[in-house]
Amino acid sequence: MQRVTITIDDELGDELDRYMRARGYNNRSEALRDLARAGLQQAALEVAGSRPCVAALIYVYDHEARDLPKRLTHDFHERHDLAQATLHMHLDHDNCMEVTVLKGRGADVQGFANSIIAERGVRHGHVVYLPAEAAHVHSHGHTHGHGHTHGHSSRKTAKAKTSRS
């Protein structure tokens, strides 16, 4: 085992002590080893390249920012192959938070997440990558008997046509 000496400011030391108490660590070395492992694992997953991955993109944005909701919707429609589901929450009068599950090739997921976080009006963003094994696609050995189309007709249009017939 190697000994490493680090210097941290008082505020970070206090935060580390709170982290240790909340999780039951007996000493800073154990806590820092686990934090280092988690950080290194996250960094490795962030550059997953062509390997498949699953990620949670979490971001807070100002819903009043000029055309931001419209731009975000457009971005997600352009990459519907990556965005699996989104949870939307109103934080207060000005801010919304969204959590989107992304699934795809690591580089594609990372690029898309970075582009959303970089949008003007997105105030905070973070991506949590899961190990590639979690993105494993499995089959139940049967088909569901329906296809997937990319038609763009609206239900209103379809109903109107049907009601006129």
mmCIF file of C-alpha atoms in Angstrom:
data_model
loop_
_atom_site.group_PDB
_atom_site.id
_atom_site.type_symbol
_atom_site.label_atom_id
_atom_site.label_comp_id
_atom_site.label_asym_id
_atom_site.label_seq_id
_atom_site.Cartn_x
_atom_site.Cartn_y
_atom_site.Cartn_z
ATOM 1 C CA MET A 1 0.000 0.000 0.000
ATOM 2 C CA GLN A 2 1.228 3.482 -0.842
ATOM 3 C CA ARG A 3 1.081 6.462 1.473
ATOM 4 C CA VAL A 4 -0.115 9.709 -0.129
ATOM 5 C CA THR A 5 -0.160 13.033 1.670
ATOM 6 C CA ILE A 6 -2.680 15.664 0.600
ATOM 7 C CA THR A 7 -3.547 19.109 1.864
ATOM 8 C CA ILE A 8 -7.165 20.267 1.940
ATOM 9 C CA ASP A 9 -8.700 23.490 3.181
ATOM 10 C CA ASP A 10 -10.741 23.583 6.391
ATOM 11 C CA GLU A 11 -14.084 23.776 4.596
ATOM 12 C CA LEU A 12 -13.366 20.644 2.543
ATOM 13 C CA GLY A 13 -12.063 18.894 5.665
ATOM 14 C CA ASP A 14 -15.303 19.688 7.505
ATOM 15 C CA GLU A 15 -17.339 18.437 4.541
ATOM 16 C CA LEU A 16 -15.297 15.233 4.473
ATOM 17 C CA ASP A 17 -15.877 14.741 8.214
ATOM 18 C CA ARG A 18 -19.660 15.172 7.732
ATOM 19 C CA TYR A 19 -19.542 12.671 4.858
ATOM 20 C CA MET A 20 -17.663 10.188 7.055
ATOM 21 C CA ARG A 21 -20.090 10.512 9.979
ATOM 22 C CA ALA A 22 -23.136 10.139 7.720
ATOM 23 C CA ARG A 23 -21.750 6.934 6.188
ATOM 24 C CA GLY A 24 -20.047 5.436 9.217
ATOM 25 C CA TYR A 25 -16.389 5.673 8.164
ATOM 26 C CA ASN A 26 -13.830 5.229 10.944
ATOM 27 C CA ASN A 27 -11.063 7.262 9.320
ATOM 28 C CA ARG A 28 -10.352 9.636 6.456
ATOM 29 C CA SER A 29 -8.196 7.132 4.569
ATOM 30 C CA GLU A 30 -11.092 4.700 4.125
ATOM 31 C CA ALA A 31 -13.427 7.505 3.023
ATOM 32 C CA LEU A 32 -10.912 8.998 0.592
ATOM 33 C CA ARG A 33 -10.114 5.582 -0.933
ATOM 34 C CA ASP A 34 -13.823 4.968 -1.629
ATOM 35 C CA LEU A 35 -14.296 8.483 -2.985
ATOM 36 C CA ALA A 36 -11.232 8.084 -5.229
ATOM 37 C CA ARG A 37 -12.491 4.723 -6.552
ATOM 38 C CA ALA A 38 -15.931 6.182 -7.284
ATOM 39 C CA GLY A 39 -14.427 9.234 -8.985
ATOM 40 C CA LEU A 40 -12.064 7.143 -11.102
ATOM 41 C CA GLN A 41 -14.880 4.785 -12.103
ATOM 42 C CA GLN A 42 -17.055 7.751 -13.116
ATOM 43 C CA ALA A 43 -14.210 9.317 -15.099
ATOM 44 C CA ALA A 44 -13.569 6.029 -16.932
ATOM 45 C CA LEU A 45 -17.247 5.701 -17.837
ATOM 46 C CA GLU A 46 -17.389 9.285 -19.094
ATOM 47 C CA VAL A 47 -14.986 8.393 -21.879
ATOM 48 C CA ALA A 48 -16.686 5.122 -22.751
ATOM 49 C CA GLY A 49 -16.183 5.679 -26.489
ATOM 50 C CA SER A 50 -18.055 3.107 -28.543
ATOM 51 C CA ARG A 51 -19.104 0.938 -25.588
ATOM 52 C CA PRO A 52 -22.810 1.015 -24.738
ATOM 53 C CA CYS A 53 -23.777 2.832 -21.579
ATOM 54 C CA VAL A 54 -26.738 4.072 -19.593
ATOM 55 C CA ALA A 55 -26.661 7.491 -17.965
ATOM 56 C CA ALA A 56 -28.861 9.851 -15.990
ATOM 57 C CA LEU A 57 -28.651 13.445 -17.171
ATOM 58 C CA ILE A 58 -29.791 15.802 -14.414
ATOM 59 C CA TYR A 59 -30.092 19.500 -15.082
ATOM 60 C CA VAL A 60 -31.759 22.640 -13.756
ATOM 61 C CA TYR A 61 -32.821 25.351 -16.142
ATOM 62 C CA ASP A 62 -34.610 28.684 -16.267
ATOM 63 C CA HIS A 63 -37.866 27.978 -18.083
ATOM 64 C CA GLU A 64 -38.152 31.685 -18.939
ATOM 65 C CA ALA A 65 -34.804 31.733 -20.766
ATOM 66 C CA ARG A 66 -35.347 32.798 -24.360
ATOM 67 C CA ASP A 67 -36.706 29.806 -26.328
ATOM 68 C CA LEU A 68 -34.897 27.340 -24.036
ATOM 69 C CA PRO A 69 -37.813 24.897 -23.581
ATOM 70 C CA LYS A 70 -38.315 24.949 -27.360
ATOM 71 C CA ARG A 71 -34.585 24.377 -28.010
ATOM 72 C CA LEU A 72 -34.451 21.528 -25.467
ATOM 73 C CA THR A 73 -37.493 19.846 -27.000
ATOM 74 C CA HIS A 74 -35.894 20.140 -30.444
ATOM 75 C CA ASP A 75 -32.596 18.698 -29.145
ATOM 76 C CA PHE A 76 -34.361 15.722 -27.568
ATOM 77 C CA HIS A 77 -36.409 15.037 -30.701
ATOM 78 C CA GLU A 78 -33.224 15.108 -32.781
ATOM 79 C CA ARG A 79 -31.669 12.449 -30.506
ATOM 80 C CA HIS A 80 -34.736 10.369 -29.638
ATOM 81 C CA ASP A 81 -32.535 7.310 -30.146
ATOM 82 C CA LEU A 82 -30.613 8.241 -26.955
ATOM 83 C CA ALA A 83 -33.284 9.780 -24.721
ATOM 84 C CA GLN A 84 -35.369 7.010 -23.163
ATOM 85 C CA ALA A 85 -37.487 8.888 -20.602
ATOM 86 C CA THR A 86 -37.596 12.267 -18.870
ATOM 87 C CA LEU A 87 -38.938 13.356 -15.492
ATOM 88 C CA HIS A 88 -39.830 17.055 -15.281
ATOM 89 C CA MET A 89 -40.237 18.908 -11.996
ATOM 90 C CA HIS A 90 -41.038 22.550 -11.189
ATOM 91 C CA LEU A 91 -38.612 23.720 -8.496
ATOM 92 C CA ASP A 92 -39.928 27.252 -8.110
ATOM 93 C CA HIS A 93 -41.367 30.092 -10.198
ATOM 94 C CA ASP A 94 -38.309 30.306 -12.460
ATOM 95 C CA ASN A 95 -36.541 26.948 -12.329
ATOM 96 C CA CYS A 96 -37.311 23.468 -13.569
ATOM 97 C CA MET A 97 -35.337 20.293 -13.070
ATOM 98 C CA GLU A 98 -35.281 17.411 -15.499
ATOM 99 C CA VAL A 99 -33.825 13.943 -15.163
ATOM 100 C CA THR A 100 -33.400 12.097 -18.446
ATOM 101 C CA VAL A 101 -32.329 8.495 -18.879
ATOM 102 C CA LEU A 102 -29.943 8.193 -21.810
ATOM 103 C CA LYS A 103 -28.893 4.936 -23.438
ATOM 104 C CA GLY A 104 -26.501 4.392 -26.301
ATOM 105 C CA ARG A 105 -22.894 4.469 -27.406
ATOM 106 C CA GLY A 106 -20.791 6.148 -24.713
ATOM 107 C CA ALA A 107 -19.414 8.898 -26.929
ATOM 108 C CA ASP A 108 -22.895 9.717 -28.264
ATOM 109 C CA VAL A 109 -24.400 9.845 -24.767
ATOM 110 C CA GLN A 110 -21.565 12.022 -23.499
ATOM 111 C CA GLY A 111 -21.739 14.392 -26.479
ATOM 112 C CA PHE A 112 -25.497 14.807 -26.196
ATOM 113 C CA ALA A 113 -25.398 15.331 -22.423
ATOM 114 C CA ASN A 114 -22.652 17.940 -22.803
ATOM 115 C CA SER A 115 -24.670 19.793 -25.459
ATOM 116 C CA ILE A 116 -27.745 19.966 -23.177
ATOM 117 C CA ILE A 117 -25.701 21.173 -20.201
ATOM 118 C CA ALA A 118 -24.060 23.835 -22.405
ATOM 119 C CA GLU A 119 -27.412 25.289 -23.588
ATOM 120 C CA ARG A 120 -27.824 28.950 -22.647
ATOM 121 C CA GLY A 121 -30.208 29.030 -19.649
ATOM 122 C CA VAL A 122 -29.222 25.625 -18.226
ATOM 123 C CA ARG A 123 -27.958 26.608 -14.785
ATOM 124 C CA HIS A 124 -26.598 23.316 -13.533
ATOM 125 C CA GLY A 125 -26.065 19.936 -15.109
ATOM 126 C CA HIS A 126 -24.545 16.624 -14.142
ATOM 127 C CA VAL A 127 -24.335 13.230 -15.776
ATOM 128 C CA VAL A 128 -24.130 9.958 -13.872
ATOM 129 C CA TYR A 129 -22.880 7.096 -16.018
ATOM 130 C CA LEU A 130 -23.630 3.501 -15.162
ATOM 131 C CA PRO A 131 -21.366 0.578 -15.999
ATOM 132 C CA ALA A 132 -21.664 -0.754 -19.531
ATOM 133 C CA GLU A 133 -23.031 -4.046 -18.180
ATOM 134 C CA ALA A 134 -26.107 -2.150 -16.949
ATOM 135 C CA ALA A 135 -26.820 -1.159 -20.558
ATOM 136 C CA HIS A 136 -26.942 -4.772 -21.748
ATOM 137 C CA VAL A 137 -29.901 -5.278 -24.054
ATOM 138 C CA HIS A 138 -31.766 -8.514 -23.485
ATOM 139 C CA SER A 139 -34.542 -10.257 -25.337
ATOM 140 C CA HIS A 140 -37.492 -12.243 -24.097
ATOM 141 C CA GLY A 141 -37.334 -14.492 -27.158
ATOM 142 C CA HIS A 142 -40.578 -13.279 -28.709
ATOM 143 C CA THR A 143 -41.805 -10.376 -30.769
ATOM 144 C CA HIS A 144 -44.484 -7.974 -29.718
ATOM 145 C CA GLY A 145 -46.220 -8.022 -33.085
ATOM 146 C CA HIS A 146 -46.042 -4.300 -33.731
ATOM 147 C CA GLY A 147 -43.627 -2.149 -35.625
ATOM 148 C CA HIS A 148 -42.102 1.176 -34.807
ATOM 149 C CA THR A 149 -42.789 3.985 -37.242
ATOM 150 C CA HIS A 150 -41.679 7.572 -37.408
ATOM 151 C CA GLY A 151 -44.896 9.044 -38.750
ATOM 152 C CA HIS A 152 -45.482 12.680 -37.925
ATOM 153 C CA SER A 153 -49.252 12.982 -38.262
ATOM 154 C CA SER A 154 -51.045 14.226 -35.185
ATOM 155 C CA ARG A 155 -53.979 12.518 -33.495
ATOM 156 C CA LYS A 156 -56.142 15.591 -34.059
ATOM 157 C CA THR A 157 -55.555 15.353 -37.797
ATOM 158 C CA ALA A 158 -56.284 11.621 -37.796
ATOM 159 C CA LYS A 159 -59.483 12.110 -35.734
ATOM 160 C CA ALA A 160 -60.658 14.939 -37.972
ATOM 161 C CA LYS A 161 -60.172 12.808 -41.081
ATOM 162 C CA THR A 162 -61.968 9.870 -39.464
ATOM 163 C CA SER A 163 -64.918 11.958 -38.288
ATOM 164 C CA ARG A 164 -65.428 13.420 -41.772
ATOM 165 C CA SER A 165 -65.617 9.979 -43.403
#
